[in-house]
CSV table of C-alpha atoms in Angstrom, one decimal:
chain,number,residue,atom,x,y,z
A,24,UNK,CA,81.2,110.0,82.5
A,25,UNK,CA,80.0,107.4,80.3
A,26,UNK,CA,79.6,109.3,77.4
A,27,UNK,CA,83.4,111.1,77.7
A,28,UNK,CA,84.6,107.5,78.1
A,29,UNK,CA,82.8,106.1,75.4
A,30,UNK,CA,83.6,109.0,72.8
A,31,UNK,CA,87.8,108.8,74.1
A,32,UNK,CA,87.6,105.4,72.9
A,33,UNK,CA,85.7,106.2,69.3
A,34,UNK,CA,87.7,109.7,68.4
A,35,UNK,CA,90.8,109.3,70.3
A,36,UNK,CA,91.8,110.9,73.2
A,37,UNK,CA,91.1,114.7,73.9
A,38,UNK,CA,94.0,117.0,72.5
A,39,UNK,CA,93.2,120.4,73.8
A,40,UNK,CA,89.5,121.6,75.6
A,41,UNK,CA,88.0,122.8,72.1
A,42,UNK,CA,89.3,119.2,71.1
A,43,UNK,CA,87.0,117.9,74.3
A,44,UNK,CA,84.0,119.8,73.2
A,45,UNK,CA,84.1,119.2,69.2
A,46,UNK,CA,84.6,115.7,70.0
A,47,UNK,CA,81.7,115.3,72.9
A,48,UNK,CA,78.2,114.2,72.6
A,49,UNK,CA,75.6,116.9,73.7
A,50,UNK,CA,75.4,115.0,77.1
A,51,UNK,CA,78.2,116.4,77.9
A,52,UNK,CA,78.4,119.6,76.5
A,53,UNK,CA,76.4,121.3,79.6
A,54,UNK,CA,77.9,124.3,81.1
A,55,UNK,CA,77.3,122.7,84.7
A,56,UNK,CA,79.2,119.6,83.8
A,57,UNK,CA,82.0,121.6,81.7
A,58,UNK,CA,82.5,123.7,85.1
A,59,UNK,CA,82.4,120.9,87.3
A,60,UNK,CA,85.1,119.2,85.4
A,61,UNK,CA,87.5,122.7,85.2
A,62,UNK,CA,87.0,122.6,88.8
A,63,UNK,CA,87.8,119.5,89.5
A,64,UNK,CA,91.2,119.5,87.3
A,65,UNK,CA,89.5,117.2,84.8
A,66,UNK,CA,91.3,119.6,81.7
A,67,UNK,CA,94.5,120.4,83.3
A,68,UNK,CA,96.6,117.6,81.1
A,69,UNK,CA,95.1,119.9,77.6
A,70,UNK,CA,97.0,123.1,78.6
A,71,UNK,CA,94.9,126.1,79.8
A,72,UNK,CA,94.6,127.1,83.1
A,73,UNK,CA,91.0,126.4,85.1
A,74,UNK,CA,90.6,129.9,85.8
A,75,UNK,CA,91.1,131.0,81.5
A,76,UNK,CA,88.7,127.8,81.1
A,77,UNK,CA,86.2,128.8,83.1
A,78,UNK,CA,86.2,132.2,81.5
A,79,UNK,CA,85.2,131.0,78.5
A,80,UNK,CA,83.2,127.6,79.0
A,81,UNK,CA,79.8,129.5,78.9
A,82,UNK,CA,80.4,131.0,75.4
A,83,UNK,CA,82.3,127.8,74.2
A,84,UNK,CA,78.5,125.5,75.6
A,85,UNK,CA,76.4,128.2,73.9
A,86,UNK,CA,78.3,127.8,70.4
A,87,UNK,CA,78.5,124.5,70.1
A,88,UNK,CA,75.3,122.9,71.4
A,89,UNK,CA,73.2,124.4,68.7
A,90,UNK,CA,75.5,122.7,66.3
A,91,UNK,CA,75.2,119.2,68.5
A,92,UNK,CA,71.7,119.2,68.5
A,93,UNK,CA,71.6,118.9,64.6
A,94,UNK,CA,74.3,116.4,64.3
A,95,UNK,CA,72.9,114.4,67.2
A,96,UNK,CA,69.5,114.2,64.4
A,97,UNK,CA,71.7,113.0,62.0
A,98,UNK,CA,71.7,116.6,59.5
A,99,UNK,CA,75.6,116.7,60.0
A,100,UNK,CA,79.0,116.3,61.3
A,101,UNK,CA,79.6,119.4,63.4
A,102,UNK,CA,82.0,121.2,61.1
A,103,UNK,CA,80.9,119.9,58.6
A,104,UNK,CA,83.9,118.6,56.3
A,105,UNK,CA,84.8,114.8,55.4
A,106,UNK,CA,88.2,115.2,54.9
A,107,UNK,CA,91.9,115.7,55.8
A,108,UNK,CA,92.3,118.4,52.8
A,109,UNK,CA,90.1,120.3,54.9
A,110,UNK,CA,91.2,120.2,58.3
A,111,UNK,CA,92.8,123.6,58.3
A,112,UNK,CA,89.1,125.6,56.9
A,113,UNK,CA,87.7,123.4,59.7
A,114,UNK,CA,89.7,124.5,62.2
A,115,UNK,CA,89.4,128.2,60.9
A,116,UNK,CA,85.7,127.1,60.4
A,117,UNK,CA,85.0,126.0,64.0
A,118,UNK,CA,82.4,127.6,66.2
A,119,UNK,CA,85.1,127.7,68.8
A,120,UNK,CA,87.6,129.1,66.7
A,121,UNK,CA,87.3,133.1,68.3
A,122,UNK,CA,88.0,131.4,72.1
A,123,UNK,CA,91.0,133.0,73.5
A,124,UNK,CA,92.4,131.6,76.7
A,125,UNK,CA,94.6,133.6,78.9
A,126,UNK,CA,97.7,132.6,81.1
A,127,UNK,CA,96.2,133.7,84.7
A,128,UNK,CA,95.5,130.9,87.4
A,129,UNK,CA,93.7,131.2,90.4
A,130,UNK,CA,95.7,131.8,93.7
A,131,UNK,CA,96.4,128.9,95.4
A,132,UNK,CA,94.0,128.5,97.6
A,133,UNK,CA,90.9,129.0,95.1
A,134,UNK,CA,92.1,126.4,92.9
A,135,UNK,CA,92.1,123.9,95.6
A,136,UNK,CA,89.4,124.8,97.2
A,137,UNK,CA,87.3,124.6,94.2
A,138,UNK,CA,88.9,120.7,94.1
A,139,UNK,CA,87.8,120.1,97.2
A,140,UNK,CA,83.9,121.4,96.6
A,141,UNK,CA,83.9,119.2,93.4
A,142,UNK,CA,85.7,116.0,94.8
A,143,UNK,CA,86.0,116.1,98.6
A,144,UNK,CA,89.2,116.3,98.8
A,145,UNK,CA,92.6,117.8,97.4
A,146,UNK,CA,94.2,116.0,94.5
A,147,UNK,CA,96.6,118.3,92.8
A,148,UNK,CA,98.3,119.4,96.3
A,149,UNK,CA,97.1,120.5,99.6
A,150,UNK,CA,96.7,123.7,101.2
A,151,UNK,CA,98.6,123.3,104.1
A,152,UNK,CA,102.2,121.9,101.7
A,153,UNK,CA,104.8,123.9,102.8
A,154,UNK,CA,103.5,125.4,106.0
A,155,UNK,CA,104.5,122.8,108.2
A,156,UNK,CA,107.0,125.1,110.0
A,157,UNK,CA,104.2,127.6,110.3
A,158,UNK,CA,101.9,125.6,111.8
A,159,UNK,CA,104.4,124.0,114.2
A,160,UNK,CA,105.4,127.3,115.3
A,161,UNK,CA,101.8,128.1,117.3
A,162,UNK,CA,100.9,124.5,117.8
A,163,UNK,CA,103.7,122.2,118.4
A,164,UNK,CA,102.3,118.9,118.2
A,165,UNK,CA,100.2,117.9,114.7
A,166,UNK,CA,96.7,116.4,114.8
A,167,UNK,CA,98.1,113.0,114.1
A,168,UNK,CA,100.1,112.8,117.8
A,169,UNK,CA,97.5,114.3,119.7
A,170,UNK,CA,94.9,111.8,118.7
A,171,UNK,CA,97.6,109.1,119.0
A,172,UNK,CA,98.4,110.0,122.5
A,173,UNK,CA,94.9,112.1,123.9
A,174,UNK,CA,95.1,113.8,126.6
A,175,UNK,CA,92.3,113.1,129.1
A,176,UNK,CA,91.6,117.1,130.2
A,177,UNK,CA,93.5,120.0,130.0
A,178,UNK,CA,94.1,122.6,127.3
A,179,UNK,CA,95.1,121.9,123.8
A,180,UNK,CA,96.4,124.0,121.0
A,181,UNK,CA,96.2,122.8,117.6
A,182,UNK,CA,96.5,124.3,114.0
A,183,UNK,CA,95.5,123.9,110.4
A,184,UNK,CA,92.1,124.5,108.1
A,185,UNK,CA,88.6,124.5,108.7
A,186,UNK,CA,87.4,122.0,106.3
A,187,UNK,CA,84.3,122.0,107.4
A,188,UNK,CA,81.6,124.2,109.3
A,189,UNK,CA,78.0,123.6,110.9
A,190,UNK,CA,76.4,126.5,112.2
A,191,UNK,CA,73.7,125.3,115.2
A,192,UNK,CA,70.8,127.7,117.4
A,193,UNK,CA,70.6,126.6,120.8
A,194,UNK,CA,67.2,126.5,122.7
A,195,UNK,CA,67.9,130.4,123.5
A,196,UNK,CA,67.7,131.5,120.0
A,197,UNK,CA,71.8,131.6,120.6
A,198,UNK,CA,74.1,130.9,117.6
A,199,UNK,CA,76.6,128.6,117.9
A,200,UNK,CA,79.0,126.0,115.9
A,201,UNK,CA,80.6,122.5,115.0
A,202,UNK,CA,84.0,123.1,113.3
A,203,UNK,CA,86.7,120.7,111.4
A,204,UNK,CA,90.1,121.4,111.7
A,205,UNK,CA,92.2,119.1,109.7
A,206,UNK,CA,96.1,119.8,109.2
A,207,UNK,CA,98.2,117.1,106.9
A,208,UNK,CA,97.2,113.8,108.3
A,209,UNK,CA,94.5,113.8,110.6
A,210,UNK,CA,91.5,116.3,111.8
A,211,UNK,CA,89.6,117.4,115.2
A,212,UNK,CA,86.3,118.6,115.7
A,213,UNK,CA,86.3,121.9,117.6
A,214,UNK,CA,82.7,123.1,119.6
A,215,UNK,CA,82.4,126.7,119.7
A,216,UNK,CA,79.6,127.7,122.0
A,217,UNK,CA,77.6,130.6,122.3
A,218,UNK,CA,79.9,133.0,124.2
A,219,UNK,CA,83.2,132.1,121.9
A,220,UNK,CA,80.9,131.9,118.4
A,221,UNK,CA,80.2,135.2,119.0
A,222,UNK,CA,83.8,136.7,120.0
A,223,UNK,CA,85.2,134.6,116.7
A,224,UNK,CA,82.5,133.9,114.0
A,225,UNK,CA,84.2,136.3,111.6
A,226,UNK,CA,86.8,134.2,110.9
A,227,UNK,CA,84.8,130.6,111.4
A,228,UNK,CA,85.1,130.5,107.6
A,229,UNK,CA,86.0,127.3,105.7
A,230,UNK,CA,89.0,126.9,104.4
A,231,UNK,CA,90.1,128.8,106.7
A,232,UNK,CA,93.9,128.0,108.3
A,233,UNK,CA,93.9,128.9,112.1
A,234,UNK,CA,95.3,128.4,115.6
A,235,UNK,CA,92.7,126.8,118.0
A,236,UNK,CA,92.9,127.1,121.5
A,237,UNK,CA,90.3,125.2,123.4
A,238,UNK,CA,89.4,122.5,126.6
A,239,UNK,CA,89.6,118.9,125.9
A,240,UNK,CA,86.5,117.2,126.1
A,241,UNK,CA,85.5,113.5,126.1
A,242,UNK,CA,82.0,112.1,124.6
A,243,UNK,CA,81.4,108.7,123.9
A,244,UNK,CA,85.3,107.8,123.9
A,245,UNK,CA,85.4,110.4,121.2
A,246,UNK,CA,87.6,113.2,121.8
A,247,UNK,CA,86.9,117.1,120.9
A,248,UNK,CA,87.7,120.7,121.8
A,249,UNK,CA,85.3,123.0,123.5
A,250,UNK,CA,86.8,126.2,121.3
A,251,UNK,CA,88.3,129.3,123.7
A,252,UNK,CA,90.3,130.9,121.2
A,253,UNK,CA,90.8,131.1,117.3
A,254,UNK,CA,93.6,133.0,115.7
A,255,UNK,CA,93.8,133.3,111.2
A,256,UNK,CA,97.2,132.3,110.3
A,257,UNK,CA,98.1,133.8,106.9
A,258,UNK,CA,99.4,131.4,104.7
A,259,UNK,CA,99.2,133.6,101.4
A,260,UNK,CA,102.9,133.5,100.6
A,261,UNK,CA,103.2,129.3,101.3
A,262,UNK,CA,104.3,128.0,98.1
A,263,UNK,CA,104.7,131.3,96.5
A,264,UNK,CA,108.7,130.7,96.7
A,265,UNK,CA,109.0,134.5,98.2
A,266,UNK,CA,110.1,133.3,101.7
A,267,UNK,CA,113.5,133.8,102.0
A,268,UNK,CA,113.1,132.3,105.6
A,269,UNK,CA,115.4,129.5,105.6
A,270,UNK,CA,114.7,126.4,106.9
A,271,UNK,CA,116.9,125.9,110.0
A,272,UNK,CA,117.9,122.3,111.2
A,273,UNK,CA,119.4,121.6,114.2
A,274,UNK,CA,122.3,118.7,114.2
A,275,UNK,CA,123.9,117.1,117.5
A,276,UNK,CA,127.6,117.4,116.8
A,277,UNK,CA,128.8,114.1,118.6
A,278,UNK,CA,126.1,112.0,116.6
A,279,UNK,CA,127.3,113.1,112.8
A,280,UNK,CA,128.9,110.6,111.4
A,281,UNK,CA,129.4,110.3,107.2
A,282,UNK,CA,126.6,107.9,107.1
A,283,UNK,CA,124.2,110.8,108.6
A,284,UNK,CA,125.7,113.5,105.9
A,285,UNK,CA,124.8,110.8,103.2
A,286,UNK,CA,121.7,110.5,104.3
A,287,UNK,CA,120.7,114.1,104.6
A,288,UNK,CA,122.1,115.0,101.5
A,289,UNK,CA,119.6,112.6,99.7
A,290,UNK,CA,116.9,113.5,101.7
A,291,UNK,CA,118.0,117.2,100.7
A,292,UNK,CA,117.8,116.3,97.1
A,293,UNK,CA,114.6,114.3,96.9
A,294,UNK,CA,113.1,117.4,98.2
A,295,UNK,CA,114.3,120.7,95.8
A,296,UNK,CA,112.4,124.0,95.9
A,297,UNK,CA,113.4,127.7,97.2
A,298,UNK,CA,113.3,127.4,100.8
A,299,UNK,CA,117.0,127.9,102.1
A,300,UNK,CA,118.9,125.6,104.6
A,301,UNK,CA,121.1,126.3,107.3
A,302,UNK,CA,122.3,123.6,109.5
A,303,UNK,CA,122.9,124.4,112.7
A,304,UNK,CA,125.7,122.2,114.8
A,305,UNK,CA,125.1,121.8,118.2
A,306,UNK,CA,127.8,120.6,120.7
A,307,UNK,CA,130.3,122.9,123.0
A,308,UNK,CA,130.1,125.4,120.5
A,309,UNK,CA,127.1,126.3,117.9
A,310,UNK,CA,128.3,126.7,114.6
A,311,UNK,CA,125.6,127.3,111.5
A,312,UNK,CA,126.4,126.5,108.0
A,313,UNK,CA,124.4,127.4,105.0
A,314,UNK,CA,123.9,124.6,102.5
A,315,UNK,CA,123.4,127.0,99.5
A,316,UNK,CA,123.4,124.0,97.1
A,317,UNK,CA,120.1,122.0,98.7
A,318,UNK,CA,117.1,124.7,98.7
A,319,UNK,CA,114.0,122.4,99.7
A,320,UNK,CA,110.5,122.4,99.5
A,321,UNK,CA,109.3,122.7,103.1
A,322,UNK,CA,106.6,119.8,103.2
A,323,UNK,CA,105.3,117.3,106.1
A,324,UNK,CA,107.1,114.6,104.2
A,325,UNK,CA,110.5,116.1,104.3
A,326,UNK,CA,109.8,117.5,107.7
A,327,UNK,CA,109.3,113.3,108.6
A,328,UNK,CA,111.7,112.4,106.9
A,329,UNK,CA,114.3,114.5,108.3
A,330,UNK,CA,113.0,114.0,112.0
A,331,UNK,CA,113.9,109.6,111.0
A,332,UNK,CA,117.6,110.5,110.5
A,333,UNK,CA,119.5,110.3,113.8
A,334,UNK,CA,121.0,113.7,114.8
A,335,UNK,CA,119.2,115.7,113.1
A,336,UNK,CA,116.0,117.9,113.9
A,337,UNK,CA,113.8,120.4,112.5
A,338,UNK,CA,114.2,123.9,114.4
A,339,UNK,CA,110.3,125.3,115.0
């Protein structure tokens, strides 16, 4: 990190990732640390996608660092030409010149998961944006309330991604496991014990998104869910804007008032994407109009947002 800082500041910044690696000290030329960086979005400002990136990065290492090594002895500059009359044989010149980079990406979910093994945690966007709706639909109340307002027994039903797994052998030789299921804004630990490992392990995957049905349980004044149930929910078109589902929202007739139309029309607009609206007005009669001019993208936010104007709900 250092050395990336430290030659930003002596060169300039990076203009493209052939740019990144001419520039770079032989530090941090190294094909784990290139990779890492792809990963982690560290090139995305320079214009490639991680995915064409990472499909070259092992060639791009393997020319350059032979060329390094002798400039970091002091034999010569790595291409090798002093000045700005030559910058266009030096470009034509460079060991990196034969790198092609394609336009493919990798789906959704890859690319963020591939954040998440490099930082920890999402950056660029999360998994679950735009399946609030989804989620809501098997398990009513998020993470966030439940933990807000525990329930001391009983059954619970939650939703979102296995973030992260530990797999466990009980004294029996049994197989069993420790689960993370974390939706927007908050996460649960979820026990699943020999019997239920075995009926569900397939899909105990991480990353995972799921419906969890389980038994509250108490430990310590920490709350968890012995693990009964686990259904995959298929999330591979969130985001994808090829969900013509639109996104319905309920409206108490004798509560809209012009400041409430104001309001949801900027909430509306701080929010574009593809998803569809159609408000639905509830009073003696149910009438449902179609804003066709205030397509959203379906996210927790605007999901909160809209659930702080008075009158106005989110249909699940």
């Amino acid at each position: 990190v250092e050395s990336i800082i430290k030659t930003r500041e002596e060169k300039g910044k990076y203009s493209s990732f052939t740019d990144f690696l001419d520039k770079s000290e032989l530090v941090a030329c190294n094909k784990r640390v290139i990779e890492s960086l792809i990963k982690a979005g560290g090139f995305d400002s320079l214009g490639n996608t991680r995915l064409s990136m990472i499909q070259v990065h092992e060639d791009a290492v393997e020319a350059v660092v032979p060329l390094k090594r002798q400039e970091a002895m002091g034999q010569f500059d790595l291409f090798g030409f002093g000045g700005d009359d030559d910058a266009e044989a030096s470009v034509s010149s460079s060991p990196l010149a034969h790198l092609k980079f394609g336009e493919e990406e990798y789906p959704r979910k890859q690319l963020l998961a591939y954040e998440r093994e490099m930082l920890g945690l999402y950056v660029s966007a999360h998994p679950l944006d735009g399946a609030e709706r989804i989620l809501r639909k098997h398990a009513p109340r998020p993470i966030a309330a439940i933990l807000a307002d525990p329930p001391k027994e009983g059954e619970l039903v939650v939703s979102g991604l296995i973030t992260s797994l530990e797999r466990r052998v009980n004294k029996k030789g049994e197989p069993w496991a420790i689960c993370t299921i974390e939706d927007m804004d908050a996460s649960l630990e979820v026990l699943y014990f020999p019997k239920s490992y075995a009926m569900f392990s397939a899909d105990l995957i991480e990353d995972n998104a799921v419906l969890v049905k389980g038994r509250v349980n108490w430990r310590e004044d920490k709350m968890s869910i012995f693990g009964g149930g686990l259904v995959p929910l298929d999330l591979s078109e969130v985001g994808n804007g090829d969900d013509d589902l639109p996104l319905v929202l309920l409206a108490a007739a004798e509560k809209i008032d012009q400041s409430v139309v104001s309001e949801l029309k900027q909430t509306l607009l701080a929010h574009k994407g593809e998803t569809p609206v159609h408000l639905k007005l509830v009073g003696k009669n149910q009438t449902v109009f179609a804003l066709y001019d205030y397509p959203v993208k379906v996210t927790s936010m605007l999901i909160g947002e809209l659930k702080g104007i008075p009158g106005i709900a989110a249909s699940t």
